[in-house]
PDB file of C-alpha atoms and ligand atoms in Angstrom:
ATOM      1  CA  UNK A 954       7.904   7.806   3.750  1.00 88.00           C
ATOM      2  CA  UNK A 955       9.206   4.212   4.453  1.00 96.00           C
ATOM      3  CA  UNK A 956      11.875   3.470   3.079  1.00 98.00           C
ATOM      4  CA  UNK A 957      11.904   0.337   0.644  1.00 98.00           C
ATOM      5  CA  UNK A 958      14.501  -1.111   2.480  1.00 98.00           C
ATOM      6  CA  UNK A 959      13.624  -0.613   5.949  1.00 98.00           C
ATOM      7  CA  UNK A 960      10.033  -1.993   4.431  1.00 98.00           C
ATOM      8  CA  UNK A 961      11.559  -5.020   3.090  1.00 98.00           C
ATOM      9  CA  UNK A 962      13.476  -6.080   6.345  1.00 98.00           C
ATOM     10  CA  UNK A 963      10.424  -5.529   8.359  1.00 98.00           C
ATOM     11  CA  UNK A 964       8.679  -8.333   6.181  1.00 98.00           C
ATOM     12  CA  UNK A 965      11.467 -10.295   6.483  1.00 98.00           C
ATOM     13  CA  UNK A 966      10.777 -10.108  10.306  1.00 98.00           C
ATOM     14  CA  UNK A 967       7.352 -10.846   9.917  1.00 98.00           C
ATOM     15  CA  UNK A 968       8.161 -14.078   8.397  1.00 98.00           C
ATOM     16  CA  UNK A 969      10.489 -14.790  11.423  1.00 98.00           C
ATOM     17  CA  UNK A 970       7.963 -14.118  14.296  1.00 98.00           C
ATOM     18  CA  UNK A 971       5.680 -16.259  11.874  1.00 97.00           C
ATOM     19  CA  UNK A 972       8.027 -18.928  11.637  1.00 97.00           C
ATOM     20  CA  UNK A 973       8.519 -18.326  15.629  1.00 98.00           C
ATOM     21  CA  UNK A 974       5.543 -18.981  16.482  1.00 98.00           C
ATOM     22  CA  UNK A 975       4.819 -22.081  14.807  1.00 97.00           C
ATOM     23  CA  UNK A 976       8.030 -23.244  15.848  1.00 98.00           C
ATOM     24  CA  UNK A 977       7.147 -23.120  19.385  1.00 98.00           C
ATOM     25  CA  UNK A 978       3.230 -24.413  18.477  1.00 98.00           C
ATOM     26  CA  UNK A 979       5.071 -27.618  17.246  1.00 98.00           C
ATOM     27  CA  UNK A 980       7.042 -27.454  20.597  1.00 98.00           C
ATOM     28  CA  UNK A 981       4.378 -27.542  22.241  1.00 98.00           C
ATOM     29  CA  UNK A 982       2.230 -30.171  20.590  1.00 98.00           C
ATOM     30  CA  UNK A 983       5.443 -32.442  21.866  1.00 98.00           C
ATOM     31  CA  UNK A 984       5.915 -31.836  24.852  1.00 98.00           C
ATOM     32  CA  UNK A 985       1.900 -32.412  25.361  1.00 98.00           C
ATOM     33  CA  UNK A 986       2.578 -35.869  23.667  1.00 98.00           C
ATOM     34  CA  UNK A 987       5.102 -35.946  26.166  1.00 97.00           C
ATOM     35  CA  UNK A 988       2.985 -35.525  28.980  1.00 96.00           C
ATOM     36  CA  UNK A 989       4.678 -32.431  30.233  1.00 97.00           C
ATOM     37  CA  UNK A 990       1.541 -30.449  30.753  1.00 96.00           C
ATOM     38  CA  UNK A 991       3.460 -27.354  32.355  1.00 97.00           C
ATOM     39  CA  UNK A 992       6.024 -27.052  29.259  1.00 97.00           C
ATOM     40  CA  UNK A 993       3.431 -27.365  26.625  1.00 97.00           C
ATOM     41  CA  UNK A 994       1.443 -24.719  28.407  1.00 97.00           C
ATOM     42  CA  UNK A 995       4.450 -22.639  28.357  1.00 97.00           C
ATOM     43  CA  UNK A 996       4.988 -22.843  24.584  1.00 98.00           C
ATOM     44  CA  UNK A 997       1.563 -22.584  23.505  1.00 98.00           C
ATOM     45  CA  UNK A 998       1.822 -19.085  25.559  1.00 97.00           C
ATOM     46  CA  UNK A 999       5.242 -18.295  23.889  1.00 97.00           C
ATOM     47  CA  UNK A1000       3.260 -19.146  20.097  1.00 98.00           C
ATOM     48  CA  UNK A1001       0.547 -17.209  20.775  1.00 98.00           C
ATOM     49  CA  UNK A1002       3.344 -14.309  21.985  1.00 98.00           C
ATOM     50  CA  UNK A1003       5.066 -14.531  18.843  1.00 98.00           C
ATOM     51  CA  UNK A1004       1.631 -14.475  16.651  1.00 97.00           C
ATOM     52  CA  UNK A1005       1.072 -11.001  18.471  1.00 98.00           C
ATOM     53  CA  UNK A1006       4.728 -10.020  17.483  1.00 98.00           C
ATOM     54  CA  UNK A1007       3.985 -10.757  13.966  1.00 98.00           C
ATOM     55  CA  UNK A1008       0.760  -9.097  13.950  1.00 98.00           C
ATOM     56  CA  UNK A1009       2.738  -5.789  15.642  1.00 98.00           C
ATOM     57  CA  UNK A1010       4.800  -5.306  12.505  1.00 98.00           C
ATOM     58  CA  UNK A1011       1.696  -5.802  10.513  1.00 98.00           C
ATOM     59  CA  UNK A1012       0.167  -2.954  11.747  1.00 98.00           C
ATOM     60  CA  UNK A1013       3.398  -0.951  11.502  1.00 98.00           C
ATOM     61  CA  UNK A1014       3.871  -1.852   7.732  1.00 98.00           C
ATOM     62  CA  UNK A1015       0.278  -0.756   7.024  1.00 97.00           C
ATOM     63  CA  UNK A1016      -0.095   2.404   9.428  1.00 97.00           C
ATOM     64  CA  UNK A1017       2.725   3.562   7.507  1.00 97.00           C
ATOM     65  CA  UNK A1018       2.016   3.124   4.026  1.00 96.00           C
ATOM     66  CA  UNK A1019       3.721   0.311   3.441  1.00 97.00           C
ATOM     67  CA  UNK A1020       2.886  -3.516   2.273  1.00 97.00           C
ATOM     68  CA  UNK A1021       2.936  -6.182   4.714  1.00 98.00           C
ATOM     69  CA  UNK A1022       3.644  -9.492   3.028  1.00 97.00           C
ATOM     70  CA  UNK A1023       2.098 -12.434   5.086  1.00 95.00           C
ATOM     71  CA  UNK A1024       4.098 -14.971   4.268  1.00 91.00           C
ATOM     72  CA  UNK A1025       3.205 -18.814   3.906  1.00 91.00           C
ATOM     73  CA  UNK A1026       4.105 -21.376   6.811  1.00 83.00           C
ATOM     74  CA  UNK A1027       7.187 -23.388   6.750  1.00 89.00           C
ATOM     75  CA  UNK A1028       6.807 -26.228   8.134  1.00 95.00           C
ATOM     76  CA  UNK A1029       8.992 -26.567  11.506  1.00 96.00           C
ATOM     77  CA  UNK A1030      10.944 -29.671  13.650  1.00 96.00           C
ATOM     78  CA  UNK A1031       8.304 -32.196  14.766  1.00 97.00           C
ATOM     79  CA  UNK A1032      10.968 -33.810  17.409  1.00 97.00           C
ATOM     80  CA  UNK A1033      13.067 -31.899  19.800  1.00 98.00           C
ATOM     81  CA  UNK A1034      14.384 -34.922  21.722  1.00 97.00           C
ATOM     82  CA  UNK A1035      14.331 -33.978  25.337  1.00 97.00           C
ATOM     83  CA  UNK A1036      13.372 -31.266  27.359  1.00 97.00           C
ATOM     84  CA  UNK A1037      16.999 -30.012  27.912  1.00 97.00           C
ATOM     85  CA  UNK A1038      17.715 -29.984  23.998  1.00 98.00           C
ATOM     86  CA  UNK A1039      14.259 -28.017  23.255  1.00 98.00           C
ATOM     87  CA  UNK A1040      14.810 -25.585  25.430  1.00 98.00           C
ATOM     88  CA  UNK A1041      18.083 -24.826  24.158  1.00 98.00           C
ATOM     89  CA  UNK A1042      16.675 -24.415  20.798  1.00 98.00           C
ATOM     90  CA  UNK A1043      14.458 -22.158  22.094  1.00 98.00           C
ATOM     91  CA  UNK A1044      17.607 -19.983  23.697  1.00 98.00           C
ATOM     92  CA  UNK A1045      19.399 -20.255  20.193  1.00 98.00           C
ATOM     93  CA  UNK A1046      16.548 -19.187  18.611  1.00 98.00           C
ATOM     94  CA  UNK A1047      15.584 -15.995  20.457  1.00 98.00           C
ATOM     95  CA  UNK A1048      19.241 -15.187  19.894  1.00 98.00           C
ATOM     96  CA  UNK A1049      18.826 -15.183  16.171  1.00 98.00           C
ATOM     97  CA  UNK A1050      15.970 -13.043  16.423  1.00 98.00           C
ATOM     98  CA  UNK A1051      17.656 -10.891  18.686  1.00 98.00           C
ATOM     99  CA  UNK A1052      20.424 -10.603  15.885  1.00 98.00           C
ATOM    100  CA  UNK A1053      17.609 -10.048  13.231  1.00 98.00           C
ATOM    101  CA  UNK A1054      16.260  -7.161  15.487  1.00 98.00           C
ATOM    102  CA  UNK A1055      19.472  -5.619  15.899  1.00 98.00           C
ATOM    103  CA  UNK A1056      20.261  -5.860  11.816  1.00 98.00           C
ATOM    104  CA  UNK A1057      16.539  -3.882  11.620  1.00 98.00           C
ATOM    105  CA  UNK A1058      18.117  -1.016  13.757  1.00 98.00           C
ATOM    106  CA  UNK A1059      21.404  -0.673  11.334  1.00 98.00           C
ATOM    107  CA  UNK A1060      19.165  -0.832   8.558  1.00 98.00           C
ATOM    108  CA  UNK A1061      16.901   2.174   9.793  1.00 98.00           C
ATOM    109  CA  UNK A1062      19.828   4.190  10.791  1.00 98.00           C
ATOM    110  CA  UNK A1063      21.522   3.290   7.330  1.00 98.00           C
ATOM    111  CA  UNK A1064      17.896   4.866   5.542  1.00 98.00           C
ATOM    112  CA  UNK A1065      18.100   8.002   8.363  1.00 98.00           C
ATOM    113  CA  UNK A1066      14.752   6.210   8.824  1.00 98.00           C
ATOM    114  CA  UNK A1067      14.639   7.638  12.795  1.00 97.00           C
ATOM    115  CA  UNK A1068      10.966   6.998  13.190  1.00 98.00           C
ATOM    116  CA  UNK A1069      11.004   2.763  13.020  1.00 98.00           C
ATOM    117  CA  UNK A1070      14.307   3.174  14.237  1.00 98.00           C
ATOM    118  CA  UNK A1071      12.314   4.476  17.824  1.00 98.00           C
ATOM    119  CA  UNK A1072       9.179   2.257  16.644  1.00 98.00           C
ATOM    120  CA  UNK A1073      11.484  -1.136  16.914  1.00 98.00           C
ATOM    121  CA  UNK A1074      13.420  -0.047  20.141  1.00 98.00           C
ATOM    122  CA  UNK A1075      10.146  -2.627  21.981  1.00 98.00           C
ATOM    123  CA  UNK A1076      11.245  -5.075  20.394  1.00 98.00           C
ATOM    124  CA  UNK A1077      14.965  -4.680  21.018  1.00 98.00           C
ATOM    125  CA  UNK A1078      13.604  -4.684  24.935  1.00 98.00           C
ATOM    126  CA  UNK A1079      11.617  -7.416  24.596  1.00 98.00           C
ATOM    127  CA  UNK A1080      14.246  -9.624  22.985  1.00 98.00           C
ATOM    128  CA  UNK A1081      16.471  -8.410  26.042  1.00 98.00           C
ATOM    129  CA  UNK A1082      13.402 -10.117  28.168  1.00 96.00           C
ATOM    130  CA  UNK A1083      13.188 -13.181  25.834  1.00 96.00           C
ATOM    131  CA  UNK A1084      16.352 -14.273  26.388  1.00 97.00           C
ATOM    132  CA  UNK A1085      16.130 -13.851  29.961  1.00 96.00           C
ATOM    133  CA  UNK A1086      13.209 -15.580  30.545  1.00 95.00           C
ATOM    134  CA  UNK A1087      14.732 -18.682  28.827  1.00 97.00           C
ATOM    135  CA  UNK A1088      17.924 -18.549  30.333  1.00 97.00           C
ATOM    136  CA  UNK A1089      16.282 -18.575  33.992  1.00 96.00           C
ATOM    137  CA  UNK A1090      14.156 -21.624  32.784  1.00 96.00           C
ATOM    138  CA  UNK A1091      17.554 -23.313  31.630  1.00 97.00           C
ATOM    139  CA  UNK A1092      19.440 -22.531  34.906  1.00 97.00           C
ATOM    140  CA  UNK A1093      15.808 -24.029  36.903  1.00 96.00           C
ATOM    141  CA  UNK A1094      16.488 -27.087  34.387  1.00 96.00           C
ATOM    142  CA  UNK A1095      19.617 -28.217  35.338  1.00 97.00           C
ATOM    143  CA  UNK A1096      19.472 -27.346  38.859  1.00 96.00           C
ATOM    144  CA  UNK A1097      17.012 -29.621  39.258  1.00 95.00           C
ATOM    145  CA  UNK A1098      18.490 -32.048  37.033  1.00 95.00           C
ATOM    146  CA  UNK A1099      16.320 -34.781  34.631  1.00 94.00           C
ATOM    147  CA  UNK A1100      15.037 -36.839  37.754  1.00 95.00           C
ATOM    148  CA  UNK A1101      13.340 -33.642  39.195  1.00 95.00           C
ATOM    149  CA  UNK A1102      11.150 -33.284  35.442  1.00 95.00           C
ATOM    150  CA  UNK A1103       8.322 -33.592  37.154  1.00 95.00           C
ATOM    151  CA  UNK A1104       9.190 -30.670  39.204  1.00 94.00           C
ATOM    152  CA  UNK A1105      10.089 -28.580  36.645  1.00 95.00           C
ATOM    153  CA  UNK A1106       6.963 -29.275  34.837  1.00 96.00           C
ATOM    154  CA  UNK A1107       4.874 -28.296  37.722  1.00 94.00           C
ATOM    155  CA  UNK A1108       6.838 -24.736  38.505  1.00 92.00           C
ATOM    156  CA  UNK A1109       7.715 -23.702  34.552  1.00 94.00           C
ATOM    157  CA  UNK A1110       4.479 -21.567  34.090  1.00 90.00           C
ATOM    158  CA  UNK A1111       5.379 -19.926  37.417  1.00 89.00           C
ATOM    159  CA  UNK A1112       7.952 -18.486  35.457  1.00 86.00           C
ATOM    160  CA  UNK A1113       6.217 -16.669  33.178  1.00 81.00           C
ATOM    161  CA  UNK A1114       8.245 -13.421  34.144  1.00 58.00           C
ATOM    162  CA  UNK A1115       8.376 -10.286  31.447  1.00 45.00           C
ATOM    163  CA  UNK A1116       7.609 -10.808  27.852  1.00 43.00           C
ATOM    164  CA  UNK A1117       4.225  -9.713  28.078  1.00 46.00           C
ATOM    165  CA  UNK A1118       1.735  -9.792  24.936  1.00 44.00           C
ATOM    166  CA  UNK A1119       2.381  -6.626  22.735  1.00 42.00           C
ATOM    167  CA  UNK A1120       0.553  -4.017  23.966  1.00 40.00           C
ATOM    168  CA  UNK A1121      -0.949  -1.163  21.200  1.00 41.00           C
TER     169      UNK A1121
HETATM  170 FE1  LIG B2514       9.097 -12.512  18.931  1.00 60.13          FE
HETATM  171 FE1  LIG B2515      10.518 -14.689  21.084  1.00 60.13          FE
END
C-alpha cells in the first residue's frame, strides 16, 4: 500500500515538475525573442525534460494504486531580464526542487514506505546532475563575460551533459 502521505507529497511534486517545465517553456520563448537561438534551444530541451519528470511520477502514482492529481498551470515569469539573471533562476530553482526531493525521502522513511523511498533515489541523482549542469553553464557564462554572448549562445547546447530524459 501507498501511504496517503507519501501519495500526497508525490502530487505535490508533480505539480512542481509541472510548474518546472513551463517555467523553463516561458524561458525559452524569451530568450528566442531575444535572439539567443542556442539558450532557447537549451530550455525548450530542459521543458520538455521536466514534462517527462512529471509524467515519471504519474506512472508511479498509478502503477501503485494511487491517484495522480494533474494539476492546472500556473502561469510563470514572462521576463527574466538578462541571460546572467535567468540562468540563475534556473540554479535557484533546481535547488528548490532538489530540497522538495529530499523532503519526499524523509517523508517515505517517516511512512517505513522503503519501496518509493528506492523508487525516488533517480531523482535524487538526477537533481545531483541538474544542478551540475547549470552550474557549469554559469561558470562558461561569466568566463566569457556579456561581450562574448554570442559565444555562449553558439557552445550552450554543447553542454548538454547528464540529465538525460527519464528512462522507463
Ligand atoms: Fe525535474
Ligand atoms: Fe530540473
Amino acid at each position: 500500500m501507498l501511504p496517503k502521505k507519501v501519495e500526497a507529497i508525490l502530487n505535490r511534486q508533480i505539480a512542481r515538475e509541472d510548474y518546472s517545465s513551463q517555467l523553463y517553456l516561458s524561458m525559452a520563448s524569451w530568450a528566442e525573442n531575444k535572439g539567443m537561438e542556442g539558450v532557447s534551444n537549451w530550455l525548450y530541451a530542459q521543458a520538455e525534460e521536466e514534462r517527462l519528470h512529471m509524467l515519471k511520477l504519474v506512472k508511479y502514482l498509478n502503477e501503485r494504486d494511487g491517484v495522480a492529481v494533474i494539476p492546472g498551470i500556473e502561469t510563470p515569469p514572462a521576463d527574466f531580464g538578462d541571460v546572467f539573471v535567468a540562468f540563475d533562476q534556473v540554479l535557484k530553482h533546481e535547488q528548490f526542487i532538489s530540497a522538495s526531493i529530499n523532503e519526499i525521502v524523509a517523508e517515505c522513511m517517516a511512512e517505513n514506505d522503503f519501496t518509493t523511498q528506492n523508487w525516488i533515489q533517480w531523482f535524487v541523482n538526477e537533481q545531483i546532475e541538474e544542478e551540475a549542469s547549470v552550474r557549469a553553464i554559469i561558470d562558461k557564462l561569466n568566463l566569457l563575460g556579456k561581450n562574448n554572448l554570442y559565444l555562449f549562445d553558439r557552445d550552450i547546447m554543447a553542454m548538454r551533459g547528464g540529465g538525460e530524459p527519464a528512462a522507463e
